[in-house]
mmCIF file of C-alpha atoms in Angstrom:
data_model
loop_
_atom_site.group_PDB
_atom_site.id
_atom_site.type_symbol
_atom_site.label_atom_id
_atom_site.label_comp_id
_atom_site.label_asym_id
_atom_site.label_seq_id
_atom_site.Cartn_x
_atom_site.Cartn_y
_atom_site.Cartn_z
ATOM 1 C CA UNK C 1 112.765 119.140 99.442
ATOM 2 C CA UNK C 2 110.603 120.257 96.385
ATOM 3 C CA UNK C 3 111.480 117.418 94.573
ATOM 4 C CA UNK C 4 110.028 115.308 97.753
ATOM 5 C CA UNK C 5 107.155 116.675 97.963
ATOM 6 C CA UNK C 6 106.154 116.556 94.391
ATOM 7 C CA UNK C 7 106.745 112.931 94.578
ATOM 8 C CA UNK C 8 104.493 112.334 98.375
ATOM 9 C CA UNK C 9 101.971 114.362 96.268
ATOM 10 C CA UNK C 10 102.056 112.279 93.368
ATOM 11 C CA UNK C 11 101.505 109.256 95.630
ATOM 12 C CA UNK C 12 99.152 110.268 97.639
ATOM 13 C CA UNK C 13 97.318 111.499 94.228
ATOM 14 C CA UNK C 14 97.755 107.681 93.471
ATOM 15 C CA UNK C 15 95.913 106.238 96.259
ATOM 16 C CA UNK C 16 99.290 105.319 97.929
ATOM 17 C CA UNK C 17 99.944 106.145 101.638
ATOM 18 C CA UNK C 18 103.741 108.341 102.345
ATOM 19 C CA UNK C 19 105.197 107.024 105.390
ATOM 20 C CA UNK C 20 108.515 109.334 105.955
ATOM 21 C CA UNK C 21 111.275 107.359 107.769
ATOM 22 C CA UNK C 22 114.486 108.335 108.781
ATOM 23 C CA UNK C 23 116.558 109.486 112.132
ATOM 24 C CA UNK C 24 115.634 112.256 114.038
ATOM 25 C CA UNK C 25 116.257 115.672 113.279
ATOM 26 C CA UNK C 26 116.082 115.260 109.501
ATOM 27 C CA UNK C 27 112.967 117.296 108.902
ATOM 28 C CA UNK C 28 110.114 114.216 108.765
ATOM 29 C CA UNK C 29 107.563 116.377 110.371
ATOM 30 C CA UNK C 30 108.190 119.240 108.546
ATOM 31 C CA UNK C 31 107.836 117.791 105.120
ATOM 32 C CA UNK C 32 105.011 116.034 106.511
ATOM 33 C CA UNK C 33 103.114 119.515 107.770
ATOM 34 C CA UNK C 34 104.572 121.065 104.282
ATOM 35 C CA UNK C 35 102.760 118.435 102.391
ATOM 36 C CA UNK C 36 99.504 118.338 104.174
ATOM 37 C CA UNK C 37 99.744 122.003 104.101
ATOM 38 C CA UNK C 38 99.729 121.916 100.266
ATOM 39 C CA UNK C 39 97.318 119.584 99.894
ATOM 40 C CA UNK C 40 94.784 121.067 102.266
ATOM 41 C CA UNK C 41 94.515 118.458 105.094
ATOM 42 C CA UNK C 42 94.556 117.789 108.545
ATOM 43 C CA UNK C 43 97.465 116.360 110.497
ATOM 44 C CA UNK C 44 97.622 113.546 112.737
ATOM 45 C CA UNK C 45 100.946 113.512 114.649
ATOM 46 C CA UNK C 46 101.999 109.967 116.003
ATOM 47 C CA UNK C 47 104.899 109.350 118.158
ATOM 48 C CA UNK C 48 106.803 105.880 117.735
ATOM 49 C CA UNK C 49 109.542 104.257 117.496
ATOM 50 C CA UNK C 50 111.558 102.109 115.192
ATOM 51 C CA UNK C 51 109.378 99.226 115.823
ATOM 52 C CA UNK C 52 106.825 101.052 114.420
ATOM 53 C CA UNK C 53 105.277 99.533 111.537
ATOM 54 C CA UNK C 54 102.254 100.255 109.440
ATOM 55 C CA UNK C 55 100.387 97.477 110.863
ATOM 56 C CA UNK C 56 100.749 99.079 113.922
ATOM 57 C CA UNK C 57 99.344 102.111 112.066
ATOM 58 C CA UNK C 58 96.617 100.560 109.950
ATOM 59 C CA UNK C 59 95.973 97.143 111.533
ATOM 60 C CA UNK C 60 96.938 93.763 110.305
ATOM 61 C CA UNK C 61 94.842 91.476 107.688
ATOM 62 C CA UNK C 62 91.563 90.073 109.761
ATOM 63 C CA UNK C 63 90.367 86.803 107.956
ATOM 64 C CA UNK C 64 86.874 85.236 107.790
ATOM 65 C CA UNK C 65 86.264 81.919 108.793
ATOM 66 C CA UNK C 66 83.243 79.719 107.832
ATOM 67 C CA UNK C 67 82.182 75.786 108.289
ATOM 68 C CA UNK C 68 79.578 74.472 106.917
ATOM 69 C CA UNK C 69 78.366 70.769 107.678
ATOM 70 C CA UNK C 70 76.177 69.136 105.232
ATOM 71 C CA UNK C 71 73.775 65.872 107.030
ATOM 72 C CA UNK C 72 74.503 63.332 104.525
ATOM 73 C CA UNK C 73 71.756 61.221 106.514
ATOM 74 C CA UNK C 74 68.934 63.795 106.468
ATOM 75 C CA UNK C 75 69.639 66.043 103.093
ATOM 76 C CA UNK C 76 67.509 68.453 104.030
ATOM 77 C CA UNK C 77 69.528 70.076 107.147
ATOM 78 C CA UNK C 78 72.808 72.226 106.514
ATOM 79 C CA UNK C 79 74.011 73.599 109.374
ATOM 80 C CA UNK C 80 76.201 76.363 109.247
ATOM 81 C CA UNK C 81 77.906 78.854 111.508
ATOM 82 C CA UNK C 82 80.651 81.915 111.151
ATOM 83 C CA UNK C 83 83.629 82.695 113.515
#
């Protein structure tokens, strides 16, 4: 478990987010609290499932979408609008 928790540490040291996986019963939570313990930071308990992903967690990729339409009769208007 020390070994673990050096490595989440390192991660998280990294800029990486630790997402502990695994069946129930195997100690998830407590290496999470252990961890958070250590490095002096609040907990946020979330109950899932196995369909649980981390865009669930953290949201999927939002896009930006732009036209622009340029008046190739009157070259002074550009009209252009965001979605």
């Amino acid at each position: 478990m020390q070994s673990l928790l050096e490595r989440s540490e390192r991660y998280i040291h990294a800029g990486f987010p630790v997402h502990f996986t695994g069946a129930a019963g195997v100690g998830k939570t407590s290496l999470a609290l252990q961890l958070a313990s250590r490095l002096g930071q609040p907990v946020v308990l979330l109950n899932g499932n196995r369909d649980l992903s981390n865009v669930d967690l953290l949201g999927g990729y939002v896009g930006y979408k732009s036209k622009r339409l340029i008046d190739n009769y009157v070259r002074t208007v550009i009209s252009g609008k965001t979605k």
